[in-house]
């Protein structure tokens, strides 16, 4: 309840829109498509987006007009997934076209004339739910006849019949008659130099050079090529040489065996 279920839960969906989607896949797809176009100048970016949309609509138009059948391919996949569950339904008739449909431990009221089911799935997506589909199977009817018009092939074709008209080059574009648009004036060269010196002119995403590491020194002999721990290990290895054992304390005291 804290996340406002009216914005994402199907139980609060508006009846009549016939859409059950709750994700933003269309926005993500659009952003991914115009990724390269966004790097261009304003007019060139709009031209790139227009061209991408024109080509995409042409592809969808060819796909929809080549499809044969009453409903779209999505409806066929939708009903195919429900067929196995719908075949397990038990149907009991009532008056005024209503039926009581049992599925497992649940029962719902279905009316094919009004295209409604108490599970609300039929009204939300416009495609028969498993309870309505179970009733359709028992009555040996065609499920596609009870699909809403927005999921039918003729509506799919209408959406992509009229696409974006191809355009000519900028030389043939009509003039607005307004003032010409010019780039903003550049600041004085001295101000630009000051900004560059302060590092304000650099991109915020530019990687900065790594700082030099602090040079370590040995605490015993003061050399820069090793530390005191390595110095002590080196002295221990040199304590036994030519039958003579030398013990070293801080590199100063020695004793012969």
PDB file of C-alpha atoms in Angstrom:
ATOM      1  CA  UNK A   1       0.000   0.000   0.000  1.00  0.00           C
ATOM      2  CA  UNK A   2       2.956   2.345   0.564  1.00  0.00           C
ATOM      3  CA  UNK A   3       3.955   2.021  -3.118  1.00  0.00           C
ATOM      4  CA  UNK A   4       0.516   3.196  -4.380  1.00  0.00           C
ATOM      5  CA  UNK A   5      -0.850   0.001  -6.005  1.00  0.00           C
ATOM      6  CA  UNK A   6      -3.140   2.065  -8.254  1.00  0.00           C
ATOM      7  CA  UNK A   7      -0.069   2.835 -10.359  1.00  0.00           C
ATOM      8  CA  UNK A   8       1.008  -0.775 -10.954  1.00  0.00           C
ATOM      9  CA  UNK A   9      -1.562  -3.355  -9.699  1.00  0.00           C
ATOM     10  CA  UNK A  10      -3.956  -4.863 -12.255  1.00  0.00           C
ATOM     11  CA  UNK A  11      -6.802  -4.794  -9.722  1.00  0.00           C
ATOM     12  CA  UNK A  12      -6.931  -1.000 -10.092  1.00  0.00           C
ATOM     13  CA  UNK A  13      -6.589  -0.860 -13.880  1.00  0.00           C
ATOM     14  CA  UNK A  14      -9.080   1.219 -15.817  1.00  0.00           C
ATOM     15  CA  UNK A  15     -11.710  -0.922 -17.524  1.00  0.00           C
ATOM     16  CA  UNK A  16     -12.043  -0.282 -21.256  1.00  0.00           C
ATOM     17  CA  UNK A  17      -8.418   0.406 -22.183  1.00  0.00           C
ATOM     18  CA  UNK A  18      -7.812  -3.335 -22.814  1.00  0.00           C
ATOM     19  CA  UNK A  19      -4.171  -3.189 -21.765  1.00  0.00           C
ATOM     20  CA  UNK A  20      -2.641  -5.185 -18.936  1.00  0.00           C
ATOM     21  CA  UNK A  21       0.947  -3.980 -19.262  1.00  0.00           C
ATOM     22  CA  UNK A  22       2.534  -2.569 -16.110  1.00  0.00           C
ATOM     23  CA  UNK A  23       6.105  -2.089 -17.346  1.00  0.00           C
ATOM     24  CA  UNK A  24       7.883   0.692 -19.221  1.00  0.00           C
ATOM     25  CA  UNK A  25       9.394  -1.444 -21.993  1.00  0.00           C
ATOM     26  CA  UNK A  26       8.287   1.021 -24.671  1.00  0.00           C
ATOM     27  CA  UNK A  27      10.235   3.836 -22.996  1.00  0.00           C
ATOM     28  CA  UNK A  28      13.343   1.684 -22.587  1.00  0.00           C
ATOM     29  CA  UNK A  29      13.126   0.598 -26.227  1.00  0.00           C
ATOM     30  CA  UNK A  30      12.782   4.217 -27.385  1.00  0.00           C
ATOM     31  CA  UNK A  31      15.756   5.389 -25.306  1.00  0.00           C
ATOM     32  CA  UNK A  32      17.905   2.553 -26.652  1.00  0.00           C
ATOM     33  CA  UNK A  33      16.916   3.352 -30.242  1.00  0.00           C
ATOM     34  CA  UNK A  34      17.778   7.075 -30.078  1.00  0.00           C
ATOM     35  CA  UNK A  35      21.020   6.513 -28.159  1.00  0.00           C
ATOM     36  CA  UNK A  36      23.206   7.471 -31.135  1.00  0.00           C
ATOM     37  CA  UNK A  37      20.836  10.217 -32.307  1.00  0.00           C
ATOM     38  CA  UNK A  38      21.084  12.093 -28.999  1.00  0.00           C
ATOM     39  CA  UNK A  39      24.769  12.787 -29.626  1.00  0.00           C
ATOM     40  CA  UNK A  40      23.964  14.888 -32.709  1.00  0.00           C
ATOM     41  CA  UNK A  41      22.975  18.585 -32.915  1.00  0.00           C
ATOM     42  CA  UNK A  42      19.327  19.447 -32.346  1.00  0.00           C
ATOM     43  CA  UNK A  43      18.026  19.461 -35.943  1.00  0.00           C
ATOM     44  CA  UNK A  44      20.151  16.477 -36.949  1.00  0.00           C
ATOM     45  CA  UNK A  45      18.904  14.602 -33.881  1.00  0.00           C
ATOM     46  CA  UNK A  46      15.250  15.200 -34.814  1.00  0.00           C
ATOM     47  CA  UNK A  47      15.938  14.088 -38.380  1.00  0.00           C
ATOM     48  CA  UNK A  48      17.568  10.878 -37.123  1.00  0.00           C
ATOM     49  CA  UNK A  49      14.610  10.115 -34.821  1.00  0.00           C
ATOM     50  CA  UNK A  50      12.140  10.817 -37.640  1.00  0.00           C
ATOM     51  CA  UNK A  51      14.025   8.484 -39.982  1.00  0.00           C
ATOM     52  CA  UNK A  52      14.172   5.689 -37.383  1.00  0.00           C
ATOM     53  CA  UNK A  53      10.432   6.002 -36.722  1.00  0.00           C
ATOM     54  CA  UNK A  54       9.642   5.990 -40.458  1.00  0.00           C
ATOM     55  CA  UNK A  55      11.643   2.797 -41.040  1.00  0.00           C
ATOM     56  CA  UNK A  56      10.158   1.073 -37.978  1.00  0.00           C
ATOM     57  CA  UNK A  57       6.582   1.893 -39.010  1.00  0.00           C
ATOM     58  CA  UNK A  58       7.288   0.564 -42.513  1.00  0.00           C
ATOM     59  CA  UNK A  59       8.524  -2.740 -41.058  1.00  0.00           C
ATOM     60  CA  UNK A  60       5.468  -3.058 -38.823  1.00  0.00           C
ATOM     61  CA  UNK A  61       3.191  -2.237 -41.746  1.00  0.00           C
ATOM     62  CA  UNK A  62       4.681  -5.001 -43.880  1.00  0.00           C
ATOM     63  CA  UNK A  63       4.436  -7.462 -40.974  1.00  0.00           C
ATOM     64  CA  UNK A  64       0.807  -6.651 -40.166  1.00  0.00           C
ATOM     65  CA  UNK A  65      -0.379  -6.748 -43.776  1.00  0.00           C
ATOM     66  CA  UNK A  66       1.271 -10.124 -44.347  1.00  0.00           C
ATOM     67  CA  UNK A  67      -0.451 -11.664 -41.300  1.00  0.00           C
ATOM     68  CA  UNK A  68      -3.492 -13.856 -41.916  1.00  0.00           C
ATOM     69  CA  UNK A  69      -6.050 -14.512 -39.225  1.00  0.00           C
ATOM     70  CA  UNK A  70      -8.709 -12.770 -37.177  1.00  0.00           C
ATOM     71  CA  UNK A  71      -6.422 -11.822 -34.280  1.00  0.00           C
ATOM     72  CA  UNK A  72      -2.804 -10.798 -33.838  1.00  0.00           C
ATOM     73  CA  UNK A  73      -0.016 -13.301 -33.073  1.00  0.00           C
ATOM     74  CA  UNK A  74       0.020 -12.080 -29.454  1.00  0.00           C
ATOM     75  CA  UNK A  75      -3.575 -13.268 -28.982  1.00  0.00           C
ATOM     76  CA  UNK A  76      -2.723 -16.703 -30.353  1.00  0.00           C
ATOM     77  CA  UNK A  77       0.146 -17.071 -27.859  1.00  0.00           C
ATOM     78  CA  UNK A  78      -2.087 -15.758 -25.082  1.00  0.00           C
ATOM     79  CA  UNK A  79      -4.819 -18.310 -25.752  1.00  0.00           C
ATOM     80  CA  UNK A  80      -2.333 -21.148 -26.288  1.00  0.00           C
ATOM     81  CA  UNK A  81      -0.966 -20.643 -22.761  1.00  0.00           C
ATOM     82  CA  UNK A  82      -4.492 -20.715 -21.293  1.00  0.00           C
ATOM     83  CA  UNK A  83      -5.749 -23.733 -23.228  1.00  0.00           C
ATOM     84  CA  UNK A  84      -4.361 -26.341 -20.837  1.00  0.00           C
ATOM     85  CA  UNK A  85      -5.869 -24.658 -17.775  1.00  0.00           C
ATOM     86  CA  UNK A  86      -9.166 -23.889 -19.515  1.00  0.00           C
ATOM     87  CA  UNK A  87      -9.688 -27.553 -20.395  1.00  0.00           C
ATOM     88  CA  UNK A  88      -9.832 -28.363 -16.648  1.00  0.00           C
ATOM     89  CA  UNK A  89     -12.821 -26.080 -15.974  1.00  0.00           C
ATOM     90  CA  UNK A  90     -16.276 -27.348 -14.911  1.00  0.00           C
ATOM     91  CA  UNK A  91     -19.208 -25.317 -16.238  1.00  0.00           C
ATOM     92  CA  UNK A  92     -22.733 -24.972 -14.788  1.00  0.00           C
ATOM     93  CA  UNK A  93     -25.335 -22.891 -16.682  1.00  0.00           C
ATOM     94  CA  UNK A  94     -27.578 -20.183 -15.229  1.00  0.00           C
ATOM     95  CA  UNK A  95     -30.088 -17.674 -16.632  1.00  0.00           C
ATOM     96  CA  UNK A  96     -29.497 -14.559 -18.753  1.00  0.00           C
ATOM     97  CA  UNK A  97     -26.398 -16.029 -20.382  1.00  0.00           C
ATOM     98  CA  UNK A  98     -24.483 -16.396 -17.101  1.00  0.00           C
ATOM     99  CA  UNK A  99     -22.445 -19.476 -16.181  1.00  0.00           C
ATOM    100  CA  UNK A 100     -20.717 -20.666 -13.043  1.00  0.00           C
ATOM    101  CA  UNK A 101     -17.223 -21.910 -13.852  1.00  0.00           C
ATOM    102  CA  UNK A 102     -15.169 -24.035 -11.452  1.00  0.00           C
ATOM    103  CA  UNK A 103     -11.397 -24.190 -11.720  1.00  0.00           C
ATOM    104  CA  UNK A 104      -9.695 -26.022  -8.885  1.00  0.00           C
ATOM    105  CA  UNK A 105     -10.933 -24.512  -5.607  1.00  0.00           C
ATOM    106  CA  UNK A 106     -12.150 -21.292  -7.257  1.00  0.00           C
ATOM    107  CA  UNK A 107     -15.379 -20.465  -9.014  1.00  0.00           C
ATOM    108  CA  UNK A 108     -16.309 -17.416 -11.082  1.00  0.00           C
ATOM    109  CA  UNK A 109     -19.310 -16.009 -12.880  1.00  0.00           C
ATOM    110  CA  UNK A 110     -18.841 -15.697 -16.652  1.00  0.00           C
ATOM    111  CA  UNK A 111     -21.096 -14.025 -19.200  1.00  0.00           C
ATOM    112  CA  UNK A 112     -20.013 -14.341 -22.831  1.00  0.00           C
ATOM    113  CA  UNK A 113     -22.720 -11.976 -24.071  1.00  0.00           C
ATOM    114  CA  UNK A 114     -21.355  -9.166 -21.896  1.00  0.00           C
ATOM    115  CA  UNK A 115     -17.771 -10.494 -22.168  1.00  0.00           C
ATOM    116  CA  UNK A 116     -17.228 -10.370 -18.434  1.00  0.00           C
ATOM    117  CA  UNK A 117     -15.744 -12.579 -15.727  1.00  0.00           C
ATOM    118  CA  UNK A 118     -15.571 -11.915 -11.983  1.00  0.00           C
ATOM    119  CA  UNK A 119     -11.789 -12.465 -12.065  1.00  0.00           C
ATOM    120  CA  UNK A 120     -11.657  -9.156 -14.066  1.00  0.00           C
ATOM    121  CA  UNK A 121      -8.959 -10.460 -16.415  1.00  0.00           C
ATOM    122  CA  UNK A 122     -11.397 -10.683 -19.334  1.00  0.00           C
ATOM    123  CA  UNK A 123     -12.424  -7.018 -18.942  1.00  0.00           C
ATOM    124  CA  UNK A 124      -8.883  -5.704 -18.431  1.00  0.00           C
ATOM    125  CA  UNK A 125      -7.020  -7.308 -21.355  1.00  0.00           C
ATOM    126  CA  UNK A 126      -9.962  -7.834 -23.741  1.00  0.00           C
ATOM    127  CA  UNK A 127      -8.985 -11.479 -24.316  1.00  0.00           C
ATOM    128  CA  UNK A 128     -10.953 -14.399 -22.782  1.00  0.00           C
ATOM    129  CA  UNK A 129      -9.468 -15.480 -19.445  1.00  0.00           C
ATOM    130  CA  UNK A 130      -9.041 -19.160 -18.538  1.00  0.00           C
ATOM    131  CA  UNK A 131     -12.570 -19.278 -17.052  1.00  0.00           C
ATOM    132  CA  UNK A 132     -14.219 -17.732 -20.120  1.00  0.00           C
ATOM    133  CA  UNK A 133     -12.028 -19.864 -22.373  1.00  0.00           C
ATOM    134  CA  UNK A 134     -13.137 -22.970 -20.468  1.00  0.00           C
ATOM    135  CA  UNK A 135     -16.776 -22.033 -21.119  1.00  0.00           C
ATOM    136  CA  UNK A 136     -16.005 -21.425 -24.802  1.00  0.00           C
ATOM    137  CA  UNK A 137     -14.440 -24.877 -25.091  1.00  0.00           C
ATOM    138  CA  UNK A 138     -17.454 -26.534 -23.447  1.00  0.00           C
ATOM    139  CA  UNK A 139     -19.790 -24.789 -25.875  1.00  0.00           C
ATOM    140  CA  UNK A 140     -17.478 -25.587 -28.834  1.00  0.00           C
ATOM    141  CA  UNK A 141     -17.156 -21.940 -29.839  1.00  0.00           C
ATOM    142  CA  UNK A 142     -14.214 -19.970 -31.257  1.00  0.00           C
ATOM    143  CA  UNK A 143     -12.282 -18.001 -28.655  1.00  0.00           C
ATOM    144  CA  UNK A 144     -11.061 -15.426 -31.214  1.00  0.00           C
ATOM    145  CA  UNK A 145     -14.668 -14.319 -31.801  1.00  0.00           C
ATOM    146  CA  UNK A 146     -14.750 -12.945 -28.233  1.00  0.00           C
ATOM    147  CA  UNK A 147     -11.523 -10.926 -28.455  1.00  0.00           C
ATOM    148  CA  UNK A 148     -11.860  -7.124 -28.372  1.00  0.00           C
ATOM    149  CA  UNK A 149     -11.390  -5.218 -31.624  1.00  0.00           C
ATOM    150  CA  UNK A 150      -8.116  -3.626 -30.495  1.00  0.00           C
ATOM    151  CA  UNK A 151      -6.406  -7.028 -30.588  1.00  0.00           C
ATOM    152  CA  UNK A 152      -7.696  -7.966 -34.022  1.00  0.00           C
ATOM    153  CA  UNK A 153      -5.706  -7.968 -37.246  1.00  0.00           C
ATOM    154  CA  UNK A 154      -7.688  -5.223 -39.003  1.00  0.00           C
ATOM    155  CA  UNK A 155      -6.886  -2.768 -36.174  1.00  0.00           C
ATOM    156  CA  UNK A 156      -3.251  -3.811 -36.266  1.00  0.00           C
ATOM    157  CA  UNK A 157      -3.164  -2.991 -39.982  1.00  0.00           C
ATOM    158  CA  UNK A 158      -4.868   0.381 -39.453  1.00  0.00           C
ATOM    159  CA  UNK A 159      -2.223   1.443 -36.957  1.00  0.00           C
ATOM    160  CA  UNK A 160       0.551   1.137 -39.551  1.00  0.00           C
ATOM    161  CA  UNK A 161      -1.277   1.971 -42.775  1.00  0.00           C
ATOM    162  CA  UNK A 162      -0.327   5.651 -42.757  1.00  0.00           C
ATOM    163  CA  UNK A 163       3.336   6.172 -41.839  1.00  0.00           C
ATOM    164  CA  UNK A 164       5.714   9.137 -41.801  1.00  0.00           C
ATOM    165  CA  UNK A 165       6.110  10.806 -45.195  1.00  0.00           C
ATOM    166  CA  UNK A 166       9.733  10.934 -46.482  1.00  0.00           C
ATOM    167  CA  UNK A 167      11.210  14.439 -46.412  1.00  0.00           C
ATOM    168  CA  UNK A 168      13.503  16.380 -48.710  1.00  0.00           C
ATOM    169  CA  UNK A 169      16.769  17.988 -47.653  1.00  0.00           C
ATOM    170  CA  UNK A 170      17.094  21.166 -45.543  1.00  0.00           C
ATOM    171  CA  UNK A 171      17.542  23.254 -48.696  1.00  0.00           C
ATOM    172  CA  UNK A 172      13.879  22.636 -49.584  1.00  0.00           C
ATOM    173  CA  UNK A 173      12.419  23.255 -46.140  1.00  0.00           C
ATOM    174  CA  UNK A 174       9.969  26.194 -45.875  1.00  0.00           C
ATOM    175  CA  UNK A 175      11.200  29.340 -44.150  1.00  0.00           C
ATOM    176  CA  UNK A 176       9.370  30.599 -41.076  1.00  0.00           C
ATOM    177  CA  UNK A 177      10.085  34.274 -41.740  1.00  0.00           C
ATOM    178  CA  UNK A 178      11.325  34.749 -38.193  1.00  0.00           C
ATOM    179  CA  UNK A 179      14.709  35.819 -36.953  1.00  0.00           C
ATOM    180  CA  UNK A 180      17.711  33.639 -37.660  1.00  0.00           C
ATOM    181  CA  UNK A 181      19.086  31.569 -34.810  1.00  0.00           C
ATOM    182  CA  UNK A 182      22.745  32.168 -34.014  1.00  0.00           C
ATOM    183  CA  UNK A 183      25.040  30.564 -31.439  1.00  0.00           C
ATOM    184  CA  UNK A 184      25.443  32.512 -28.167  1.00  0.00           C
ATOM    185  CA  UNK A 185      28.397  34.930 -27.972  1.00  0.00           C
ATOM    186  CA  UNK A 186      31.614  33.510 -26.591  1.00  0.00           C
ATOM    187  CA  UNK A 187      33.137  35.034 -23.438  1.00  0.00           C
ATOM    188  CA  UNK A 188      36.370  37.021 -23.591  1.00  0.00           C
ATOM    189  CA  UNK A 189      39.540  35.073 -24.165  1.00  0.00           C
ATOM    190  CA  UNK A 190      40.886  36.162 -20.777  1.00  0.00           C
ATOM    191  CA  UNK A 191      37.902  34.653 -18.975  1.00  0.00           C
ATOM    192  CA  UNK A 192      38.307  31.438 -20.946  1.00  0.00           C
ATOM    193  CA  UNK A 193      41.968  31.239 -19.963  1.00  0.00           C
ATOM    194  CA  UNK A 194      41.100  31.780 -16.301  1.00  0.00           C
ATOM    195  CA  UNK A 195      38.515  29.001 -16.411  1.00  0.00           C
ATOM    196  CA  UNK A 196      40.979  26.649 -18.032  1.00  0.00           C
ATOM    197  CA  UNK A 197      43.559  27.432 -15.379  1.00  0.00           C
ATOM    198  CA  UNK A 198      41.060  26.748 -12.607  1.00  0.00           C
ATOM    199  CA  UNK A 199      39.907  23.546 -14.317  1.00  0.00           C
ATOM    200  CA  UNK A 200      36.320  24.771 -14.755  1.00  0.00           C
ATOM    201  CA  UNK A 201      36.394  24.255 -18.518  1.00  0.00           C
ATOM    202  CA  UNK A 202      37.113  20.542 -18.248  1.00  0.00           C
ATOM    203  CA  UNK A 203      34.435  17.893 -18.534  1.00  0.00           C
ATOM    204  CA  UNK A 204      33.160  16.604 -15.161  1.00  0.00           C
ATOM    205  CA  UNK A 205      33.395  13.025 -16.451  1.00  0.00           C
ATOM    206  CA  UNK A 206      37.027  13.320 -17.554  1.00  0.00           C
ATOM    207  CA  UNK A 207      39.325  11.029 -15.599  1.00  0.00           C
ATOM    208  CA  UNK A 208      41.847  12.856 -13.489  1.00  0.00           C
ATOM    209  CA  UNK A 209      45.496  11.713 -13.490  1.00  0.00           C
ATOM    210  CA  UNK A 210      46.429   9.446 -10.631  1.00  0.00           C
ATOM    211  CA  UNK A 211      48.498  10.963  -7.872  1.00  0.00           C
ATOM    212  CA  UNK A 212      52.023   9.710  -7.396  1.00  0.00           C
ATOM    213  CA  UNK A 213      52.421   7.196  -4.604  1.00  0.00           C
ATOM    214  CA  UNK A 214      54.447   8.153  -1.537  1.00  0.00           C
ATOM    215  CA  UNK A 215      58.043   6.839  -1.683  1.00  0.00           C
ATOM    216  CA  UNK A 216      58.779   4.356   1.095  1.00  0.00           C
ATOM    217  CA  UNK A 217      62.137   4.356   2.923  1.00  0.00           C
ATOM    218  CA  UNK A 218      63.803   1.639   5.006  1.00  0.00           C
ATOM    219  CA  UNK A 219      63.693   2.486   8.705  1.00  0.00           C
ATOM    220  CA  UNK A 220      67.048   0.778   9.308  1.00  0.00           C
ATOM    221  CA  UNK A 221      69.382   1.858   6.501  1.00  0.00           C
ATOM    222  CA  UNK A 222      67.306   4.644   4.911  1.00  0.00           C
ATOM    223  CA  UNK A 223      67.338   3.149   1.385  1.00  0.00           C
ATOM    224  CA  UNK A 224      64.358   3.704  -0.976  1.00  0.00           C
ATOM    225  CA  UNK A 225      64.330   0.299  -2.688  1.00  0.00           C
ATOM    226  CA  UNK A 226      63.003  -1.668   0.333  1.00  0.00           C
ATOM    227  CA  UNK A 227      61.464  -1.320   3.782  1.00  0.00           C
ATOM    228  CA  UNK A 228      62.653  -2.403   7.260  1.00  0.00           C
ATOM    229  CA  UNK A 229      60.824  -5.741   7.099  1.00  0.00           C
ATOM    230  CA  UNK A 230      62.580  -6.727   3.884  1.00  0.00           C
ATOM    231  CA  UNK A 231      65.881  -5.485   5.383  1.00  0.00           C
ATOM    232  CA  UNK A 232      65.579  -7.853   8.361  1.00  0.00           C
ATOM    233  CA  UNK A 233      64.688 -10.831   6.119  1.00  0.00           C
ATOM    234  CA  UNK A 234      67.690 -10.102   3.920  1.00  0.00           C
ATOM    235  CA  UNK A 235      70.017 -10.051   6.949  1.00  0.00           C
ATOM    236  CA  UNK A 236      68.638 -13.387   8.236  1.00  0.00           C
ATOM    237  CA  UNK A 237      69.467 -15.047   4.908  1.00  0.00           C
ATOM    238  CA  UNK A 238      73.034 -13.758   5.090  1.00  0.00           C
ATOM    239  CA  UNK A 239      73.676 -14.906   8.706  1.00  0.00           C
ATOM    240  CA  UNK A 240      75.130 -18.259   7.539  1.00  0.00           C
ATOM    241  CA  UNK A 241      77.965 -17.797   5.002  1.00  0.00           C
ATOM    242  CA  UNK A 242      81.169 -19.953   4.588  1.00  0.00           C
ATOM    243  CA  UNK A 243      80.705 -21.835   7.917  1.00  0.00           C
ATOM    244  CA  UNK A 244      80.433 -18.550   9.841  1.00  0.00           C
ATOM    245  CA  UNK A 245      77.121 -17.481  11.344  1.00  0.00           C
ATOM    246  CA  UNK A 246      76.570 -13.724  11.692  1.00  0.00           C
ATOM    247  CA  UNK A 247      73.741 -12.351  13.752  1.00  0.00           C
ATOM    248  CA  UNK A 248      72.721  -8.818  12.981  1.00  0.00           C
ATOM    249  CA  UNK A 249      70.791  -6.425  15.123  1.00  0.00           C
ATOM    250  CA  UNK A 250      69.602  -3.382  13.101  1.00  0.00           C
ATOM    251  CA  UNK A 251      72.581  -3.891  10.721  1.00  0.00           C
ATOM    252  CA  UNK A 252      75.161  -2.713  13.316  1.00  0.00           C
ATOM    253  CA  UNK A 253      76.116  -5.549  15.790  1.00  0.00           C
ATOM    254  CA  UNK A 254      77.745  -8.811  14.556  1.00  0.00           C
ATOM    255  CA  UNK A 255      79.079 -11.903  16.388  1.00  0.00           C
ATOM    256  CA  UNK A 256      81.206 -14.676  14.862  1.00  0.00           C
ATOM    257  CA  UNK A 257      80.401 -18.331  15.719  1.00  0.00           C
TER     258      UNK A 257
END
